[in-house]
Coordinates of C-alpha atoms in Angstrom, one line a residue:
X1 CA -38.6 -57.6 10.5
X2 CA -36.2 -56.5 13.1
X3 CA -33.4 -58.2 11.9
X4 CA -34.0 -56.7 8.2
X5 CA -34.8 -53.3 10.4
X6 CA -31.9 -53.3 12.2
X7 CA -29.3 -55.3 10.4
X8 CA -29.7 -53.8 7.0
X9 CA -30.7 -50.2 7.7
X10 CA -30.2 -48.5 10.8
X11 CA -27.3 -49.8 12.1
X12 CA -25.5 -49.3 8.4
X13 CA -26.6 -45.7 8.1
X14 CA -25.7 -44.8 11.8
X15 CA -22.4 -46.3 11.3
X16 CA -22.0 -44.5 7.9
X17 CA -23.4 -41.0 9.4
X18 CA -20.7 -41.4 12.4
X19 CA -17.6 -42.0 10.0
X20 CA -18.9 -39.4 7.4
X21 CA -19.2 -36.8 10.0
X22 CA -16.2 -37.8 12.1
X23 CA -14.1 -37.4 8.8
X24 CA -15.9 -33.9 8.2
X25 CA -14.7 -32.9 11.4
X26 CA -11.2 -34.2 11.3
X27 CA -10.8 -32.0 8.1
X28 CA -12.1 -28.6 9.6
X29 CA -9.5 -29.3 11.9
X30 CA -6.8 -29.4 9.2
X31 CA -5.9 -33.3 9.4
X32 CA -2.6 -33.9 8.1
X33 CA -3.9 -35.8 4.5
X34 CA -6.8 -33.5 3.3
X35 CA -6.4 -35.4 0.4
X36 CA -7.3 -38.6 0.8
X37 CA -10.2 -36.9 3.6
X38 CA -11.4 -35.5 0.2
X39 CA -11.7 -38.4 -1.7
X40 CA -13.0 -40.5 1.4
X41 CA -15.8 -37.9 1.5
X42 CA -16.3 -37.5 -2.3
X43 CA -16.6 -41.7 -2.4
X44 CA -18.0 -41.7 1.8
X45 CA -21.4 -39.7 0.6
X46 CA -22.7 -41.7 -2.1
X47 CA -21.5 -45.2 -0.8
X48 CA -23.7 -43.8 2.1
X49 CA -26.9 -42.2 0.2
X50 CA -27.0 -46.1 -1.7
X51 CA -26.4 -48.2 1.0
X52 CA -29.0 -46.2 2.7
X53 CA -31.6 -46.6 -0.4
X54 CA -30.6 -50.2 -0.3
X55 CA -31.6 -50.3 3.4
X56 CA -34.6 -48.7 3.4
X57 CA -35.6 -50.8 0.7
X58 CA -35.1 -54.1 2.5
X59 CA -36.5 -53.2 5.5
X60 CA -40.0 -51.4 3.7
X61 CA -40.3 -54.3 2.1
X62 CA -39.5 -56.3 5.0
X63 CA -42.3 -54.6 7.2
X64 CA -45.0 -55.9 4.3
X65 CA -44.1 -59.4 5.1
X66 CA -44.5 -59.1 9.0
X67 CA -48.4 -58.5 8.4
X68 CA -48.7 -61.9 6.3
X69 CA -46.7 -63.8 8.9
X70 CA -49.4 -62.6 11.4
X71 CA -47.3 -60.3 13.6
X72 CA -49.0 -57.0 15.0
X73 CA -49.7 -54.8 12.0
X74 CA -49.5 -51.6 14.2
X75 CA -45.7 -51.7 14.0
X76 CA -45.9 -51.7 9.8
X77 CA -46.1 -48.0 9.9
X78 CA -44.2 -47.4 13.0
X79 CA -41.3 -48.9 10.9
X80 CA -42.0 -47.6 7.9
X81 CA -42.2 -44.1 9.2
X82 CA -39.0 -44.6 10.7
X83 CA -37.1 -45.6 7.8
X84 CA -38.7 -42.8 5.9
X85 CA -37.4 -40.2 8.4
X86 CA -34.1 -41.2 8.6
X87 CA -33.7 -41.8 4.9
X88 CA -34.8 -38.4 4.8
X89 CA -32.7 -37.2 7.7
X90 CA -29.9 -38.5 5.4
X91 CA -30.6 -37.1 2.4
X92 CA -31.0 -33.3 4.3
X93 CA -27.8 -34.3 6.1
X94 CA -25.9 -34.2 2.1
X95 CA -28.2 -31.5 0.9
X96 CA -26.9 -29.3 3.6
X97 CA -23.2 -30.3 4.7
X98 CA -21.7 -32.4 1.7
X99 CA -23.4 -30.7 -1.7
X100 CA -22.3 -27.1 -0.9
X101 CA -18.8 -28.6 -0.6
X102 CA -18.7 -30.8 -2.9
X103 CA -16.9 -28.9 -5.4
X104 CA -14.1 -27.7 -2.7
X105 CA -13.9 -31.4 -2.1
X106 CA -13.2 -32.1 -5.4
X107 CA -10.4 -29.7 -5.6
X108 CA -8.9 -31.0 -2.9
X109 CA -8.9 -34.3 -4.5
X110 CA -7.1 -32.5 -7.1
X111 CA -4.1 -31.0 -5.3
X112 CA -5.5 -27.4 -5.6
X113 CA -6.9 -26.1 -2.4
X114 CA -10.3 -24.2 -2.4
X115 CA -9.0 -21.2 0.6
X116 CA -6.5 -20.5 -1.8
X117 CA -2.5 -20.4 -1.1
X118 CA -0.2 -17.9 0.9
X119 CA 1.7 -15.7 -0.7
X120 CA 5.6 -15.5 0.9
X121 CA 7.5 -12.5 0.6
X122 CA 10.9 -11.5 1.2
X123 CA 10.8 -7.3 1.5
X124 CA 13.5 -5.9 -0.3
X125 CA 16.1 -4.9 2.3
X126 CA 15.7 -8.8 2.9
X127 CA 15.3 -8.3 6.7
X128 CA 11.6 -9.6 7.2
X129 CA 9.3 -12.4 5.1
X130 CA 5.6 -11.6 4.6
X131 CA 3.1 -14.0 4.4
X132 CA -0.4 -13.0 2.9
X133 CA -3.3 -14.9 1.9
X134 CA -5.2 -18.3 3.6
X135 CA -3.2 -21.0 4.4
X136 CA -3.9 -23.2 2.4
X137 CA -2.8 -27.2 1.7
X138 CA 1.1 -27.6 1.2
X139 CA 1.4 -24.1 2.6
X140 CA 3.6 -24.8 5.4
X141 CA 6.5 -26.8 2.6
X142 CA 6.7 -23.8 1.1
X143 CA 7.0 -21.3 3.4
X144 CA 9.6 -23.3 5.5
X145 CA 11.3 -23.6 2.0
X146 CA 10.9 -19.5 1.8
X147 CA 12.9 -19.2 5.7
X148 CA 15.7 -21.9 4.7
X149 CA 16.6 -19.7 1.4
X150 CA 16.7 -16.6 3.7
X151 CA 18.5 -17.6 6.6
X152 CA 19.0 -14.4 8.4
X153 CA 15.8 -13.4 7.9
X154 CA 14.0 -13.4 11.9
X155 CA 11.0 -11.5 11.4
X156 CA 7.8 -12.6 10.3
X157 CA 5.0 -10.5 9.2
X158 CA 1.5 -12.4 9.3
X159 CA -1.7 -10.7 6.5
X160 CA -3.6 -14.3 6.8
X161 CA -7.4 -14.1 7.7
X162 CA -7.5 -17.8 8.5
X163 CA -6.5 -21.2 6.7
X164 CA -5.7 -24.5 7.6
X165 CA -5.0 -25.7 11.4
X166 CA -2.4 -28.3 10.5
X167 CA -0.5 -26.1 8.1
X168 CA -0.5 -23.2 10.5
X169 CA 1.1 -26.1 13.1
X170 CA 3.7 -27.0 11.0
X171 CA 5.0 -23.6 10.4
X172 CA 4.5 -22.8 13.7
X173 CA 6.4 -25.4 15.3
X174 CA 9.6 -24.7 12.3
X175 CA 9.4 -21.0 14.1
X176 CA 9.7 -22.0 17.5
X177 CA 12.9 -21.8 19.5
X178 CA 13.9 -20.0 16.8
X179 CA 14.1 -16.7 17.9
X180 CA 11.6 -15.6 15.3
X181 CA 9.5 -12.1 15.9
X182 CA 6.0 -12.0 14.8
X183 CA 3.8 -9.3 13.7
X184 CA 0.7 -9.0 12.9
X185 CA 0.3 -6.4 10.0
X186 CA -3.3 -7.4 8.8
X187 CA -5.6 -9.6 9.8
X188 CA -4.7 -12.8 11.7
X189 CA -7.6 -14.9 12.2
X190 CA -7.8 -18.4 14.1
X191 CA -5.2 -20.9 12.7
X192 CA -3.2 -18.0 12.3
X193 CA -2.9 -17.1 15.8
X194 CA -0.7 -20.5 16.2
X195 CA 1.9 -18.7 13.7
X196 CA 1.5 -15.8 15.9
X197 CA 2.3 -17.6 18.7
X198 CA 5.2 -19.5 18.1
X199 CA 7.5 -15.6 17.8
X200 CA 9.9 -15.4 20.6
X201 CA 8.0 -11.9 20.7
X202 CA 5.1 -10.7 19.5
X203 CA 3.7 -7.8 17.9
X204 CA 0.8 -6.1 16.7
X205 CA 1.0 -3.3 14.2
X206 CA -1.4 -0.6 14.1
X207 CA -4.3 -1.8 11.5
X208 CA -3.1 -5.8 12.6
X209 CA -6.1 -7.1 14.2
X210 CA -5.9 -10.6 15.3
X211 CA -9.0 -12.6 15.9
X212 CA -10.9 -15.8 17.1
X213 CA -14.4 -17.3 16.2
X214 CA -14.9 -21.2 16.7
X215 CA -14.7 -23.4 13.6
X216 CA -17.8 -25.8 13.3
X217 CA -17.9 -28.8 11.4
X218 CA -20.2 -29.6 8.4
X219 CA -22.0 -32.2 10.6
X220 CA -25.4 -32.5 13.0
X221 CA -23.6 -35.1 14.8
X222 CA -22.8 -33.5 18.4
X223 CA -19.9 -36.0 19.1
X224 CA -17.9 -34.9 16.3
X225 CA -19.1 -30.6 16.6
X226 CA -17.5 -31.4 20.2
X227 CA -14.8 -32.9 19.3
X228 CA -13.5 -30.3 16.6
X229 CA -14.3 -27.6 19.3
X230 CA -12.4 -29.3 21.6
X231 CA -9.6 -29.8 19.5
X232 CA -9.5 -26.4 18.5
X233 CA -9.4 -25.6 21.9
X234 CA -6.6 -27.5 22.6
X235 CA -4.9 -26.4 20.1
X236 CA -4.9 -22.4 21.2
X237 CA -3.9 -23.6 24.9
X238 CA -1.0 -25.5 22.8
X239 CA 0.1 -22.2 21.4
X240 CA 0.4 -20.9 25.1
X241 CA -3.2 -18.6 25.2
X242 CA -4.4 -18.5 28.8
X243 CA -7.5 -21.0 28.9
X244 CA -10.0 -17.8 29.8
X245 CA -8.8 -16.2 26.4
X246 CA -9.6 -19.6 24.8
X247 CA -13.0 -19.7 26.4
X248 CA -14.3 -16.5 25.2
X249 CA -12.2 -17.6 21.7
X250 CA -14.5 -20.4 21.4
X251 CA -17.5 -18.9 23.0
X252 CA -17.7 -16.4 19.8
X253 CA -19.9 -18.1 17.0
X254 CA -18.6 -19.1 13.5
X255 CA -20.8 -15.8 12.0
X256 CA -18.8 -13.3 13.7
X257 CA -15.2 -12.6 15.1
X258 CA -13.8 -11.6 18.4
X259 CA -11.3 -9.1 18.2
X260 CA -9.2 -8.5 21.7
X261 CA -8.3 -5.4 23.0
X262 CA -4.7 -5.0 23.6
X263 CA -5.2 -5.3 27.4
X264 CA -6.2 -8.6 26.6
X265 CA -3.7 -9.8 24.5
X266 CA -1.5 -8.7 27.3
X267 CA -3.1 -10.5 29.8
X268 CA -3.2 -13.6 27.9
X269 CA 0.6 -13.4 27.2
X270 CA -0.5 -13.0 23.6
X271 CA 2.1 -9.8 23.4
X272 CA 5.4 -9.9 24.4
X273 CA 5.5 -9.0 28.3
X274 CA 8.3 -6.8 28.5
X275 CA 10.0 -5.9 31.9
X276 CA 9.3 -2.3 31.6
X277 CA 5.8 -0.9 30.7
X278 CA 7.0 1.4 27.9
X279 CA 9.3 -0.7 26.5
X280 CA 9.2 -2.2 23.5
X281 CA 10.8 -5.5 20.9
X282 CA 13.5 -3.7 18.8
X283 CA 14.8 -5.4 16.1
X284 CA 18.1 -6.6 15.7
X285 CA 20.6 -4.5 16.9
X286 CA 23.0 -5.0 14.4
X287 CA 20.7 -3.6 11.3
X288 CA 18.4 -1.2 13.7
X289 CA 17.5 1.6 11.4
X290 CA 15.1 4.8 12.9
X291 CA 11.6 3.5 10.6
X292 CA 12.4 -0.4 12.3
X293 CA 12.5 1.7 15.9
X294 CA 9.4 3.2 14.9
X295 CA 7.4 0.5 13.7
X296 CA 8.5 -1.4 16.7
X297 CA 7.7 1.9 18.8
X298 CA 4.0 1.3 17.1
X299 CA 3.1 -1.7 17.8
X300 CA 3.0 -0.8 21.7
X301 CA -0.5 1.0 22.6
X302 CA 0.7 3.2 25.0
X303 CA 3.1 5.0 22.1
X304 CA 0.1 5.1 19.7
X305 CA -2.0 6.5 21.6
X306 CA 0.8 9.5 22.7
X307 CA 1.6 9.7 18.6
X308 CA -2.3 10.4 17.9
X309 CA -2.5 12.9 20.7
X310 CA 0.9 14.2 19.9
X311 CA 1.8 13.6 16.5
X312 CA 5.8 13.0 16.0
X313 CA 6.3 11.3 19.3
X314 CA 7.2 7.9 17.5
X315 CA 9.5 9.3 14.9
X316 CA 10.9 11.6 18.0
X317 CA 11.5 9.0 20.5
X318 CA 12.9 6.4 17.3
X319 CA 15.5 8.9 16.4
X320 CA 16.8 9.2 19.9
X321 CA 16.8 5.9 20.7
X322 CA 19.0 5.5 16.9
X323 CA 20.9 7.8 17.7
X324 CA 22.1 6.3 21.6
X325 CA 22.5 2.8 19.7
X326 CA 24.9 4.5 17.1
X327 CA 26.8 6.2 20.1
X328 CA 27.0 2.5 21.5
X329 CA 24.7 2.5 24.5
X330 CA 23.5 -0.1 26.1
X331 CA 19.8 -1.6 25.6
X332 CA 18.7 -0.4 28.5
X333 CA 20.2 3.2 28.1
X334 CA 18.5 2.8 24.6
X335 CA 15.1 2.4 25.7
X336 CA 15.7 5.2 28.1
X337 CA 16.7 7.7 25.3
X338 CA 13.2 6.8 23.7
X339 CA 11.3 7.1 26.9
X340 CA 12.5 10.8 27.6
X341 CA 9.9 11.7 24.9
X342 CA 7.3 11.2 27.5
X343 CA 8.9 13.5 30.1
X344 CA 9.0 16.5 27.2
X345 CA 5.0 15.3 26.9
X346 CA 3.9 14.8 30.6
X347 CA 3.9 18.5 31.6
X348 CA 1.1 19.0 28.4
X349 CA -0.6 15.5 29.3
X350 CA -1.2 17.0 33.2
X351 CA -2.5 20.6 31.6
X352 CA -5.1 19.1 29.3
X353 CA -6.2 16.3 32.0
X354 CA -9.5 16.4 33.9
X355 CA -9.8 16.6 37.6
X356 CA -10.0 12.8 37.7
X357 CA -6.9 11.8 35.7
X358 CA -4.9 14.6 38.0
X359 CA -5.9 13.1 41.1
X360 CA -4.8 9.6 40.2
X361 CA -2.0 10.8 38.7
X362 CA -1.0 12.6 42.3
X363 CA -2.0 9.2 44.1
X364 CA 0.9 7.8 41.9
X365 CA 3.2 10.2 42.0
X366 CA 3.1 10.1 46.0
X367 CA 3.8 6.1 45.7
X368 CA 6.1 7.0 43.4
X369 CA 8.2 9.0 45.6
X370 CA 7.5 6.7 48.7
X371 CA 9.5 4.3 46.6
X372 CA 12.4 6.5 44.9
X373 CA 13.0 7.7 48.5
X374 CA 14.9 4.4 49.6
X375 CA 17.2 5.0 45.9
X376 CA 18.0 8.4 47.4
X377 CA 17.5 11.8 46.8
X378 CA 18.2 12.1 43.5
X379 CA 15.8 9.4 42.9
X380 CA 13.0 11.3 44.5
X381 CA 13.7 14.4 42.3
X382 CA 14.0 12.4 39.2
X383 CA 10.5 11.3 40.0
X384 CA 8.9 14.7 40.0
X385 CA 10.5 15.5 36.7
X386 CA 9.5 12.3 35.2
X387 CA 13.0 11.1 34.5
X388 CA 12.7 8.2 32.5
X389 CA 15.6 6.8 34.1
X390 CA 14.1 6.9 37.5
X391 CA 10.9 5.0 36.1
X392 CA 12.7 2.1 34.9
X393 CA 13.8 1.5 38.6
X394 CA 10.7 1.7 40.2
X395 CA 8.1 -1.4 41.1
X396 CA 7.0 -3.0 37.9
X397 CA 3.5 -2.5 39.5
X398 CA 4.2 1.4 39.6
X399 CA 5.0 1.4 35.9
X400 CA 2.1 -0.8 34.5
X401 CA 0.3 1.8 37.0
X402 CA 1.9 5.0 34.7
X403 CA 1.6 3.7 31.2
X404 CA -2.7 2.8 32.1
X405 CA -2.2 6.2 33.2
X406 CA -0.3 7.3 30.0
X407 CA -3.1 5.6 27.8
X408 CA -6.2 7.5 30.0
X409 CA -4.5 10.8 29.8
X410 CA -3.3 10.5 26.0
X411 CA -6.9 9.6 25.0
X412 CA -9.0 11.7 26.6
X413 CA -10.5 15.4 25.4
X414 CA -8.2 18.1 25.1
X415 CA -8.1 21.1 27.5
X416 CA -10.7 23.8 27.4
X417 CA -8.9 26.4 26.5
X418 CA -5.5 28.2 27.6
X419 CA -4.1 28.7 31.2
X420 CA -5.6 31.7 33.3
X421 CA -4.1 33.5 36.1
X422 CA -5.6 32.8 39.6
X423 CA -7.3 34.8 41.4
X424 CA -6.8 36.9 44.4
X425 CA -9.9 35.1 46.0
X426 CA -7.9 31.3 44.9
X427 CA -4.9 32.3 46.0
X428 CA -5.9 32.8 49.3
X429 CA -7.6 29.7 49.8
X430 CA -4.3 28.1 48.6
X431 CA -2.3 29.8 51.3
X432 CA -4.4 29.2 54.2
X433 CA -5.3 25.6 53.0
X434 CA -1.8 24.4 52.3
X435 CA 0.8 27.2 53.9
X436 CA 1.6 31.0 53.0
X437 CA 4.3 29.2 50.6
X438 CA 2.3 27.0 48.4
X439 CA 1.4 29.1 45.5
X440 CA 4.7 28.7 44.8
X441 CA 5.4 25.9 46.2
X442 CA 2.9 23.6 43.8
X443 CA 4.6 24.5 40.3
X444 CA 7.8 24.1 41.7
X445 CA 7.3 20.2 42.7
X446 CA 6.9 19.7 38.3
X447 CA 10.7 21.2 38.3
X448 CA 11.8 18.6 40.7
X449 CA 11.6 21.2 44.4
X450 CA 14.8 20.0 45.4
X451 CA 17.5 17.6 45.2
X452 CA 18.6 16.9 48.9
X453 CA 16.7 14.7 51.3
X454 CA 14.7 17.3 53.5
X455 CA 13.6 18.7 50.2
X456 CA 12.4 15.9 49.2
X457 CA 10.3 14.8 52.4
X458 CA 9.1 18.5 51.8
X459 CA 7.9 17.6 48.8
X460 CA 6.3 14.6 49.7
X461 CA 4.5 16.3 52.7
X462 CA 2.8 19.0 50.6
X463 CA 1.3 16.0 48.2
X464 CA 0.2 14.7 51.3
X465 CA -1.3 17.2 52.6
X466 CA -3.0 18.3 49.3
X467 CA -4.5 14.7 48.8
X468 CA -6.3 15.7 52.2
X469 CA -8.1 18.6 51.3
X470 CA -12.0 18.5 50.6
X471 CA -12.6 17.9 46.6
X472 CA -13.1 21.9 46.0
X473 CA -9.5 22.8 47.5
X474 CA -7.5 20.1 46.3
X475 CA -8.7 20.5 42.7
X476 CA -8.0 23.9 43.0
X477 CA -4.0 22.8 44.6
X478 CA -3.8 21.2 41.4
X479 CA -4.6 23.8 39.2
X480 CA -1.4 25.4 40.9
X481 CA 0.5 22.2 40.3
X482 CA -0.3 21.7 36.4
X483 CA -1.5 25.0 34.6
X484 CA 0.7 27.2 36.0
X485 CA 4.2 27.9 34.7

């Protein structure tokens, strides 16, 4: 009985269930010949469901003879019950991963894949290719066949809510080195992320959202469920995501998504990392036009938010910066001419910001100055009046510092209503709090004080001296400083 047990049933139907489900998995992974997976699954299943009926047969039959033979009768059921559950753990094992799929199976056998095919389209002024729709099987042919007839063409607009890991590989690795730019313009979900990826830079445009869920296989085996997560996994630390973004990736389950916040993306060198904090990937300089500065100008959080608070600021800051590029400035001067949008903007920013967001804003500013102080006077002064210029030269860690600022400020409720005159009773706390010149004094440091050194040490004294006042007096300081003209 054990060798009929054994040899003709349970070792058969392990070994098929183990190849079936390894071959499931393979295929949610995207293997290269989805094919031939199909047709090894569509032929795999019922080669396995008969020689598992033939099995089960043998051995019931099997267990009958051990009685007359004189064995033990006890294990006649044992056996029998175990056949009956595994045949039966077989059967639910097609019911519920192979019969739903069949029909996708079968129209992968047939060339025509079930997700559907991408769309690849070349917008008219022929500067960017879109791609829309799953990837789907013999996808990534025909959208390398879409860049080779547009060979100019460096920017790549992704619409593709998932699709097929191997195809999304293959057009990922024709992108890289490149000098491709990606966007993401609508969804962008798992395999699509390795497209992402592969951009020299990165983008995400406002209503892009690019998210991550884990792909299970169709399988209860826990060898091959691990090993698709893992290669999944693999894959996304391939692409160059930091391996805590790919944990919480794989960490969300198949039923929902995980959407990062742009902090995130950041952080996991998702987005470009730019060398300044406000700047942004332009397009190519050659065919820069004012709406490409502006979507580019979009894709960065910091600008949207400052465009919802302050509608115009994007179209404002894209026509300056066109304007610099026509009048053959550099990049960096470029970026500059953009940026000076926030200086017109700071001076309302500081009026409609709670006490909170002005005294971090004063912590920053004083750091600020510490550091413009060794770039000379000029620098300093350029610092009070928010000269963009004067940014760009500061501590990187200053201006990631500003634009979390930027974001707080730009986002949060808008001022109670208009400016009032101090009174007589404020006034005088000001003057004996801070000096007989400090009501005049405070509004002057937004114009910039002075321009020569001792001003400047001036300058930084008073925001000392401010930051050191109980919370009642140095709120009030600030009043001075921001809501008065």
């Amino acid at each position: 009985m054990a060798i009929s047990f054994w040899g003709a049933f349970a070792l058969p139907v392990l070994l098929a269930s183990l190849a079936l489900s390894a071959l499931a998995a393979w295929a949610t992974q995207g293997g290269t010949a989805l094919r031939v997976a199909s047709v090894a699954l569509l032929l795999g299943w019922p080669l396995a469901l008969a020689l598992t009926a033939w099995g089960a047969l043998v051995a019931w039959r099997s267990a009958a003879g051990h009685v007359g033979h004189g064995q033990n009768p006890v294990w006649v059921p044992v056996s029998r019950l175990a056949v009956a559950l595994a045949a039966l753990g077989m059967a639910v094992s097609c019911a519920i991963h192979f019969v739903p799929q069949g029909v996708d199976h079968l129209r992968l056998a047939f060339g025509a894949d079930p997700r559907g095919q991408v769309q690849a389209t070349l917008s008219v002024d022929g500067r960017r290719l879109r791609l829309q729709g799953h990837l789907g099987q013999g996808d990534a042919a025909r959208v390398r066949q879409a860049m080779a007839a547009a060979p100019r063409v460096r920017l790549l607009e992704l619409d593709l809510p998932g699709g097929r890991f191997a195809e999304a590989a293959e057009i990922a690795s024709a992108l890289r080195g490149q000098g491709w730019q990606t966007r993401v313009a609508g969804a962008c979900t798992n395999a699509c992320a390795l497209v992402f990826m592969a951009g020299a830079s990165r983008q995400v445009l406002p209503g892009g959202r690019l998210g991550f869920h884990r792909e299970t296989p169709a399988s209860f085996n826990p060898l091959a469920r691990r090993w698709a997560l893992r290669a999944q996994a693999d894959r996304y630390r391939a692409a160059g995501l930091a391996d805590g973004f790919v944990a919480k990736a794989m960490a969300t389950p198949l039923a929902r998504l995980w959407v990062p916040e742009d902090d995130d993306l950041v952080a996991s060198g998702a987005l470009s990392a730019l060398p300044n904090a406000l700047d942004v990937d332009l397009p190519p300089l050659e065919s820069m036009q004012p709406q490409d500065l502006a979507e580019s100008l979009s894709t960065h959080f910091v600008w949207q938010a400052l465009d919802r608070r302050h509608p115009g600021s994007i179209a404002d800051a894209a026509a300056r910066m066109h304007a610099s590029r026509q009048a053959g400035a550099p990049l960096d001067d470029t970026m500059v001419a953009g940026q000076r949008v926030v200086e017109v903007l700071l001076p309302h920013l500081l009026f409609d910001a709670g006490a909170e967001l002005r005294e971090q804003f004063v912590a920053l500013w004083a750091e600020q100055m510490a550091a413009a102080r060794a770039l000379g006077p000029g620098s300093c002064r350029g610092v009070l009046l928010g000269d963009a210029a004067v940014r760009r030269s500061l501590p990187t860690a200053l201006a990631q510092r500003e634009a979390a600022w930027l974001l707080d400020a730009a986002r949060g409720p808008p001022h109670d209503g208009p400016a009032r005159a101090p009174t007589a009773l404020e006034l005088e706390v000001v003057r004996r709090t801070l000096g007989d010149q400090a009501p005049a004094q405070l509004p002057a440091l937004r114009r910039g004080f002075g321009a020569d050194a001792r001003e400047c040490g001036a300058a930084q004294r008073l925001i000392d001296d401010l930051r050191q006042l109980p919370t009642g007096e140095r709120r009030l300081a600030m009043r001075f400083m921001f809501e008065r003209p």
